[in-house]
Coordinates of C-alpha atoms and ligand atoms in Angstrom, one line a residue:
X1 CA -0.1 -0.1 0.1
X2 CA 1.5 3.5 -0.8
X3 CA 0.2 6.4 1.2
X4 CA -1.5 8.9 -1.3
X5 CA 0.9 12.1 -2.2
X6 CA -1.6 14.9 -1.0
X7 CA -0.3 17.4 -3.3
X8 CA 3.1 18.5 -5.0
X9 CA 4.2 20.5 -1.8
X10 CA 7.4 20.0 -0.4
X11 CA 5.8 17.6 2.2
X12 CA 4.4 15.9 -0.8
X13 CA 7.9 15.3 -2.4
X14 CA 9.3 14.1 0.7
X15 CA 6.3 11.6 1.2
X16 CA 7.1 10.2 -2.4
X17 CA 10.7 9.5 -1.6
X18 CA 9.3 7.8 1.9
X19 CA 6.9 5.4 -0.4
X20 CA 9.8 4.5 -3.0
X21 CA 11.7 2.8 -0.1
X22 CA 8.8 1.8 2.1
X23 CA 7.5 -0.3 -0.8
X24 CA 10.6 -2.5 -0.7
X25 CA 10.5 -2.8 3.0
X26 CA 7.7 -5.3 4.7
X27 CA 6.1 -2.5 6.5
X28 CA 2.3 -2.9 7.9
X29 CA 0.0 0.0 6.6
X30 CA -0.5 1.0 10.3
X31 CA 3.3 1.7 10.7
X32 CA 3.1 3.6 7.3
X33 CA 0.2 5.6 8.4
X34 CA 1.9 6.5 11.6
X35 CA 5.0 7.5 9.9
X36 CA 3.7 9.8 7.4
X37 CA 1.7 11.8 10.2
X38 CA 3.5 14.4 12.1
X39 CA 3.2 14.1 15.8
X40 CA 2.6 17.7 16.6
X41 CA 2.4 20.8 14.5
X42 CA 2.4 24.2 16.3
X43 CA 1.9 27.6 15.0
X44 CA 2.5 30.7 16.8
X45 CA 2.1 34.2 16.9
X46 CA 5.2 36.6 17.6
X47 CA 4.3 39.9 18.2
X48 CA 7.1 42.2 18.6
X49 CA 8.1 45.9 18.6
X50 CA 9.9 47.7 15.8
X51 CA 12.9 49.8 17.2
X52 CA 11.0 52.9 15.7
X53 CA 7.9 51.8 17.7
X54 CA 4.8 50.2 16.7
X55 CA 4.0 46.5 17.0
X56 CA 4.2 43.9 14.3
X57 CA 3.0 40.1 14.4
X58 CA 4.9 37.6 12.6
X59 CA 4.1 33.7 12.3
X60 CA 6.3 30.9 13.7
X61 CA 6.3 27.2 13.4
X62 CA 7.5 24.0 15.3
X63 CA 6.8 20.8 13.6
X64 CA 7.7 17.7 16.2
X65 CA 7.4 15.0 13.6
X66 CA 8.6 12.1 15.5
X67 CA 9.8 11.0 18.9
X68 CA 10.4 7.1 18.5
X69 CA 13.8 7.1 18.8
X70 CA 14.6 10.1 21.5
X71 CA 14.1 13.9 21.7
X72 CA 12.9 15.6 18.4
X73 CA 15.8 17.3 16.8
X74 CA 16.2 19.9 14.2
X75 CA 17.1 23.3 13.0
X76 CA 15.1 26.7 13.0
X77 CA 14.8 28.6 9.7
X78 CA 14.0 32.4 9.3
X79 CA 13.2 33.0 5.8
X80 CA 10.2 34.9 3.8
X81 CA 9.0 31.7 2.2
X82 CA 8.7 29.6 5.4
X83 CA 5.5 27.6 5.4
X84 CA 4.0 24.9 7.6
X85 CA 4.1 22.6 4.7
X86 CA 7.9 23.3 4.3
X87 CA 8.5 22.9 7.9
X88 CA 6.7 19.7 8.2
X89 CA 8.7 18.6 5.1
X90 CA 12.1 19.3 6.9
X91 CA 11.0 17.9 10.2
X92 CA 10.1 14.7 8.4
X93 CA 13.5 14.7 6.8
X94 CA 14.9 15.2 10.0
X95 CA 13.5 12.1 11.3
X96 CA 15.1 10.1 8.7
X97 CA 18.4 12.0 8.7
X98 CA 18.8 11.2 12.6
X99 CA 18.0 7.5 11.8
X100 CA 20.4 7.0 8.9
X101 CA 23.3 8.0 11.1
X102 CA 21.8 6.3 13.9
X103 CA 21.6 9.0 16.5
X104 CA 19.3 8.8 19.5
X105 CA 17.0 11.5 18.1
X106 CA 13.5 11.9 16.6
X107 CA 12.9 14.7 14.0
X108 CA 11.6 18.3 14.4
X109 CA 12.0 21.7 12.4
X110 CA 11.1 25.2 13.3
X111 CA 10.6 28.3 11.2
X112 CA 9.5 31.8 11.4
X113 CA 8.0 33.8 8.0
X114 CA 10.5 36.5 8.0
X115 CA 13.5 37.9 6.2
X116 CA 16.0 38.3 9.1
X117 CA 17.9 40.8 6.9
X118 CA 15.0 43.2 7.3
X119 CA 15.1 43.2 11.4
X120 CA 17.8 45.2 13.1
X121 CA 19.9 43.1 15.8
X122 CA 17.7 44.1 18.7
X123 CA 14.5 43.6 16.6
X124 CA 16.0 40.0 15.5
X125 CA 16.6 39.2 19.5
X126 CA 13.0 40.2 20.5
X127 CA 11.5 38.0 17.8
X128 CA 13.5 35.1 18.8
X129 CA 12.9 35.6 22.5
X130 CA 9.4 35.9 21.9
X131 CA 9.2 32.6 19.7
X132 CA 11.5 30.5 22.2
X133 CA 8.9 31.7 25.0
X134 CA 5.9 30.5 22.8
X135 CA 7.8 27.1 22.6
X136 CA 9.1 26.9 26.1
X137 CA 6.5 24.1 27.6
X138 CA 7.4 21.8 24.2
X139 CA 11.2 22.2 23.8
X140 CA 14.0 21.1 26.0
X141 CA 17.1 18.9 26.2
X142 CA 14.8 15.6 26.8
X143 CA 11.9 16.9 24.6
X144 CA 13.1 18.7 21.4
X145 CA 16.3 20.5 20.7
X146 CA 16.4 23.1 18.0
X147 CA 19.6 24.1 16.1
X148 CA 20.5 26.6 13.2
X149 CA 19.1 26.3 9.7
X150 CA 18.7 29.0 7.0
X151 CA 18.7 32.4 8.3
X152 CA 19.7 31.7 11.9
X153 CA 23.0 31.7 13.7
X154 CA 25.0 30.8 17.0
X155 CA 23.9 34.0 18.2
X156 CA 20.2 33.2 17.6
X157 CA 20.8 30.1 19.5
X158 CA 22.4 31.8 22.2
X159 CA 19.2 34.0 22.9
X160 CA 17.1 30.9 22.9
X161 CA 19.2 29.3 25.4
X162 CA 19.3 32.4 27.5
X163 CA 15.2 32.8 27.4
X164 CA 14.8 29.2 28.3
X165 CA 17.3 29.1 31.0
X166 CA 15.7 32.4 32.5
X167 CA 12.5 30.6 32.9
X168 CA 14.0 27.4 34.1
X169 CA 16.0 29.4 36.7
X170 CA 19.0 27.4 35.6
X171 CA 21.4 27.2 33.0
X172 CA 20.2 24.5 30.6
X173 CA 23.0 24.5 27.6
X174 CA 21.5 21.3 26.2
X175 CA 18.2 22.9 25.1
X176 CA 19.8 24.1 21.8
X177 CA 22.7 23.1 19.8
X178 CA 25.0 25.2 17.3
X179 CA 25.7 27.5 20.1
X180 CA 28.7 29.9 20.5
X181 CA 31.8 28.1 22.2
X182 CA 31.6 30.1 25.2
X183 CA 27.8 28.9 26.1
X184 CA 28.7 25.2 25.7
X185 CA 28.8 24.8 22.1
X186 CA 31.0 22.3 20.2
X187 CA 34.1 22.7 18.8
X188 CA 33.6 21.8 14.9
X189 CA 29.8 22.4 15.0
X190 CA 29.9 25.4 12.5
X191 CA 32.0 23.6 10.1
X192 CA 30.3 20.0 10.6
X193 CA 27.3 20.1 8.0
X194 CA 30.1 21.1 5.1
X195 CA 32.7 19.0 6.3
X196 CA 30.1 16.0 6.3
X197 CA 29.2 16.9 2.6
X198 CA 32.9 16.7 1.6
X199 CA 33.4 13.4 3.5
X200 CA 30.8 11.4 1.8
X201 CA 31.5 13.2 -1.6
X202 CA 35.2 12.3 -1.5
X203 CA 34.4 8.6 -0.6
X204 CA 32.0 8.5 -3.3
X205 CA 34.1 10.2 -5.8
X206 CA 36.9 7.5 -5.0
X207 CA 34.2 4.8 -5.8
X208 CA 33.7 6.5 -9.0
X209 CA 37.3 6.8 -10.0
X210 CA 37.0 10.6 -9.8
X211 CA 40.3 12.0 -8.5
X212 CA 39.8 14.9 -5.8
X213 CA 42.8 16.8 -7.1
X214 CA 41.5 19.0 -10.0
X215 CA 37.8 17.8 -9.9
X216 CA 35.5 20.5 -11.2
X217 CA 33.0 21.3 -8.4
X218 CA 30.0 23.7 -8.4
X219 CA 28.4 25.0 -5.4
X220 CA 24.8 26.4 -5.2
X221 CA 24.6 28.5 -2.0
X222 CA 27.3 30.1 -0.2
X223 CA 26.1 30.2 3.2
X224 CA 27.2 27.8 6.2
X225 CA 26.9 24.6 4.4
X226 CA 28.2 25.7 0.7
X227 CA 30.9 28.0 1.9
X228 CA 32.5 25.3 4.1
X229 CA 31.9 22.4 1.8
X230 CA 33.7 24.7 -0.9
X231 CA 36.7 25.4 1.5
X232 CA 36.9 21.6 2.3
X233 CA 37.0 20.7 -1.7
X234 CA 39.8 23.3 -2.3
X235 CA 41.7 22.1 0.5
X236 CA 41.6 18.8 -1.5
X237 CA 43.0 20.4 -4.6
X238 CA 39.6 20.5 -6.3
X239 CA 38.7 23.4 -8.6
X240 CA 35.5 25.0 -7.6
X241 CA 34.7 26.5 -10.8
X242 CA 31.1 28.2 -9.8
X243 CA 29.7 29.4 -6.5
X244 CA 26.3 31.2 -6.1
X245 CA 24.1 32.9 -3.7
X246 CA 21.0 35.0 -3.4
X247 CA 22.8 37.8 -5.5
X248 CA 23.6 35.5 -8.3
X249 CA 26.1 33.2 -9.6
X250 CA 29.9 33.7 -10.5
X251 CA 32.0 31.4 -12.8
X252 CA 35.7 31.1 -13.3
X253 CA 36.9 27.8 -15.0
X254 CA 40.4 28.2 -13.6
X255 CA 38.9 27.8 -10.1
X256 CA 37.4 30.5 -7.8
X257 CA 39.8 31.6 -5.0
X258 CA 37.6 30.4 -2.3
X259 CA 39.1 32.3 0.6
X260 CA 38.7 35.6 -1.3
X261 CA 35.0 34.8 -1.7
X262 CA 34.4 34.0 2.1
X263 CA 36.2 37.2 2.9
X264 CA 34.0 39.2 0.4
X265 CA 30.8 37.8 2.1
X266 CA 32.2 38.4 5.5
X267 CA 32.4 42.1 4.4
X268 CA 29.2 42.5 2.6
X269 CA 27.0 39.8 3.7
X270 CA 26.6 38.5 0.2
X271 CA 28.6 37.8 -3.0
X272 CA 27.2 40.8 -4.7
X273 CA 30.2 42.7 -6.3
X274 CA 32.5 39.8 -6.1
X275 CA 35.1 40.0 -9.0
X276 CA 36.6 36.6 -8.7
X277 CA 34.3 35.1 -11.6
X278 CA 32.4 36.4 -14.3
X279 CA 28.8 36.6 -13.3
X280 CA 26.2 33.8 -14.9
X281 CA 22.6 33.2 -13.6
X282 CA 21.7 30.6 -10.9
X283 CA 19.9 28.4 -13.6
X284 CA 23.1 28.1 -15.7
X285 CA 25.4 27.1 -12.8
X286 CA 23.2 24.0 -12.3
X287 CA 23.9 23.0 -15.9
X288 CA 27.6 23.6 -16.0
X289 CA 29.8 20.6 -16.9
X290 CA 31.7 19.4 -13.8
X291 CA 32.3 16.4 -11.9
X292 CA 30.4 17.5 -8.7
X293 CA 27.4 19.7 -8.0
X294 CA 26.5 20.5 -4.7
X295 CA 23.3 22.2 -4.3
X296 CA 23.2 23.8 -0.8
X297 CA 20.7 26.7 -0.7
X298 CA 17.0 25.8 -0.8
X299 CA 14.5 23.0 -1.9
X300 CA 13.2 22.0 -5.4
X301 CA 16.1 23.6 -7.5
X302 CA 16.6 20.4 -9.6
X303 CA 13.3 19.7 -11.3
X304 CA 11.9 18.1 -14.5
X305 CA 12.5 21.4 -16.0
X306 CA 16.3 21.4 -15.8
X307 CA 17.5 17.7 -15.2
X308 CA 18.0 16.6 -18.5
X309 CA 20.5 19.5 -18.8
X310 CA 22.4 18.7 -15.7
X311 CA 25.9 17.5 -16.7
X312 CA 27.4 16.6 -13.3
X313 CA 28.4 13.1 -12.8
X314 CA 27.7 13.4 -9.1
X315 CA 25.4 15.4 -7.3
X316 CA 25.7 16.0 -3.3
X317 CA 22.8 17.3 -1.8
X318 CA 24.0 19.8 0.8
X319 CA 20.5 21.4 1.0
X320 CA 17.6 19.5 2.1
X321 CA 15.3 18.7 -0.6
X322 CA 16.9 20.3 -3.4
X323 CA 15.9 17.4 -6.2
X324 CA 12.2 16.8 -6.9
X325 CA 11.2 13.2 -7.3
X326 CA 10.8 13.7 -11.1
X327 CA 14.3 15.3 -11.4
X328 CA 15.7 12.2 -9.3
X329 CA 14.2 9.7 -11.7
X330 CA 15.7 11.7 -14.8
X331 CA 19.2 11.5 -12.9
X332 CA 18.8 7.8 -12.1
X333 CA 17.8 7.1 -15.8
X334 CA 20.9 9.0 -16.9
X335 CA 23.6 7.6 -14.8
X336 CA 24.0 10.7 -12.4
X337 CA 24.7 9.4 -8.8
X338 CA 23.0 11.4 -6.1
X339 CA 24.0 11.4 -2.4
X340 CA 20.6 12.3 -0.8
X341 CA 20.1 15.1 1.7
X342 CA 19.4 12.7 4.7
X343 CA 23.1 11.4 4.7
X344 CA 25.0 14.2 2.8
X345 CA 24.2 16.9 5.2
X346 CA 23.5 14.8 8.4
X347 CA 27.1 15.9 9.4
X348 CA 25.5 19.0 11.2
X349 CA 23.0 17.0 13.3
X350 CA 25.7 14.6 14.2
X351 CA 28.1 17.2 15.7
X352 CA 24.8 18.6 17.4
X353 CA 24.4 15.3 18.8
X354 CA 28.1 15.6 20.0
X355 CA 27.2 19.0 21.4
X356 CA 24.3 17.8 23.3
X357 CA 26.2 15.0 24.9
X358 CA 29.1 17.3 25.8
X359 CA 26.6 19.5 27.5
X360 CA 25.0 16.9 29.3
X361 CA 28.4 15.5 30.6
X362 CA 29.9 19.0 31.1
X363 CA 32.9 17.8 29.6
X364 CA 33.9 19.1 26.0
X365 CA 36.2 17.3 23.4
X366 CA 38.9 18.4 21.3
X367 CA 38.3 19.4 17.8
X368 CA 40.3 16.8 16.4
X369 CA 38.1 14.2 18.3
X370 CA 34.8 15.8 17.2
X371 CA 36.1 15.7 13.5
X372 CA 37.5 12.2 13.9
X373 CA 34.0 10.9 15.4
X374 CA 32.2 12.9 12.8
X375 CA 34.0 11.1 9.8
X376 CA 33.7 7.6 11.6
X377 CA 29.5 8.1 11.6
X378 CA 29.3 9.2 8.2
X379 CA 31.3 6.9 6.6
X380 CA 30.2 4.0 8.6
X381 CA 26.7 4.8 7.7
X382 CA 27.3 5.9 4.1
X383 CA 28.9 2.5 3.5
X384 CA 26.0 0.6 5.0
X385 CA 23.5 2.2 2.8
X386 CA 25.8 2.0 -0.4
X387 CA 26.2 -1.8 0.0
X388 CA 22.4 -2.0 0.4
X389 CA 22.0 0.1 -2.6
X390 CA 24.3 -2.4 -4.6
X391 CA 22.6 -5.7 -3.1
X392 CA 19.0 -4.4 -4.1
X393 CA 19.8 -2.5 -7.0
X394 CA 18.4 0.7 -5.9
X395 CA 19.7 4.4 -5.6
X396 CA 21.6 5.6 -2.7
X397 CA 18.6 7.6 -1.9
X398 CA 16.3 4.8 -1.7
X399 CA 18.8 2.5 0.3
X400 CA 19.1 5.7 2.7
X401 CA 15.4 5.8 3.3
X402 CA 15.6 1.8 3.8
X403 CA 18.0 2.1 6.5
X404 CA 16.6 4.7 8.2
X405 CA 12.9 3.5 8.0
X406 CA 14.1 -0.1 9.2
X407 CA 15.6 1.8 12.3
X408 CA 12.6 3.6 13.3
X409 CA 10.4 0.8 12.7
X410 CA 12.3 -1.7 14.7
X411 CA 12.1 1.0 17.7
X412 CA 8.3 1.2 17.0
X413 CA 7.8 -2.3 17.5
X414 CA 9.8 -2.7 20.2
X415 CA 8.0 0.1 21.9
X416 CA 4.5 -0.7 21.0
X417 CA 1.8 1.8 20.4
X418 CA 0.4 3.3 23.7
X419 CA -3.5 3.4 23.0
Ligands
LIG1 P1 22.5 29.9 5.0 O1 21.5 31.0 5.5 O2 23.5 30.0 5.8 O3 22.9 29.7 3.6 C1 22.0 29.8 2.6 C2 22.7 30.3 1.4 O4 21.9 30.1 0.2 C3 22.9 31.7 1.3 O5 24.3 32.0 0.6 C4 21.9 32.4 0.3 O6 22.3 33.6 -0.3 C5 21.8 31.2 -0.5 N1 20.7 31.2 -1.3 C6 19.2 31.6 -1.0 N2 18.4 31.6 -2.0 C7 19.1 31.1 -3.1 C8 19.0 31.1 -4.6 N3 17.8 31.2 -5.1 N4 20.0 30.5 -5.4 C9 21.1 30.5 -4.9 N5 21.4 30.6 -3.5 C10 20.4 31.1 -2.8 O7 21.9 28.5 5.1 P2 22.7 27.1 5.4 O8 22.6 26.8 6.9 O9 23.9 27.0 4.7 O10 21.5 26.0 4.6 C11 21.5 25.6 3.2 C12 20.8 24.5 3.1 O11 21.5 23.5 3.9 C13 19.4 24.5 3.6 O12 18.6 23.5 2.6 C14 19.4 23.8 5.2 O13 18.2 23.3 5.5 C15 20.7 22.9 4.8 N6 21.2 22.1 6.1 C16 21.9 23.1 6.8 C17 22.6 22.7 8.0 C18 23.3 23.5 8.9 O14 23.8 23.1 9.7 N7 23.4 24.8 8.7 C19 22.4 21.3 8.2 C20 21.7 20.3 7.5 C21 21.2 21.0 6.1

């Protein structure tokens, strides 16, 4: 039985991927029904004062998709396009992401429909504290642990940690991850997602006989994930021939100076005005001839409209949900290998797990230890799903979902259903 796809929403796409894997596993209809329903969807009003006076109200969400394997876990997105549908899809993906790398977490995600660059620092703080206060009963180290995502930063996590701690009348660093180091953050957390992207990409490139040295890499999105992944590839001697962000895309066949691009972004917030490459469109960037394409911006950028024109040999999904199911089928047919989001960008939540564990123990690890354990988690679980993909003759995406669904269903059967 397939759970019907309700519409072509982001969550609808996510369910399509779930169904493709669940069809290959012997899962009873009840388990399927349970796993395709979010446990809890919360919508809150966020009133806040503008610096110049005047009250405005934003809408915020937190979706706690599943708690079977542990506290819910997932980032918070501040973006004007945030909807309940998108947050639900992201929470759904977090459930499988945590399971595919075998972390003791369920899945969640949060978001506020706002362009954070339209807020002053103090407005951003007020919005964040009110959002955190609205969620105070449902988050916590043993309930649901937020982290950064698009448009949020370690400073935003610091305000959430402080708001929660003031209400609890004690310091509770484990309520969020991705905090500044001085507040109980983990070494290596800022770099973890981009580092994880490069770890699985380099492993797969080796399998495919693509040498890292000189490999042409294209990266869409130059925020936390995209810029760090680009730095990691550059450190291996790869040539980053194009990068992009919300301001546009920049191409340089000889290889972009990534350190210069990072410095430009630090000064100007975006790549606008970057002189290290000729300007092309974001659409052209996705269709460049290259060995590896890393979409690291937002959902639904690789679709049936452009998939046939994609020339990369390997796509590594730094972003969540960048490929629609239609595009995914085209890539499979054309022999383009896709490392799916739920494993490719799982480095962030893996080091978030390390941060949560360090906070609870009150004992902090060296960066080398964090990076070593991260590589071990990523490579062990990636090898497991790649073997399954080979054995069953399925894509890496379907294999990743199969591993994840099997782990969650095993927990569900052991726990039983409280009714
Ligand atoms: P970020 O806010 O740091 O960066 C996002 C980047 O995408 C920015 O450079 C922005 O300018 C760019 N962008 C936005 N719209 C674009 C467009 N239309 N075309 C090209 N670029 C565009 O966010 P991030 O944390 O790097 O997250 C990026 C993706 O990675 C998201 O899908 C997020 O869910 C996913 N992700 C992030 C983490 C994490 O730890 N930060 C972990 C796992 C997955």
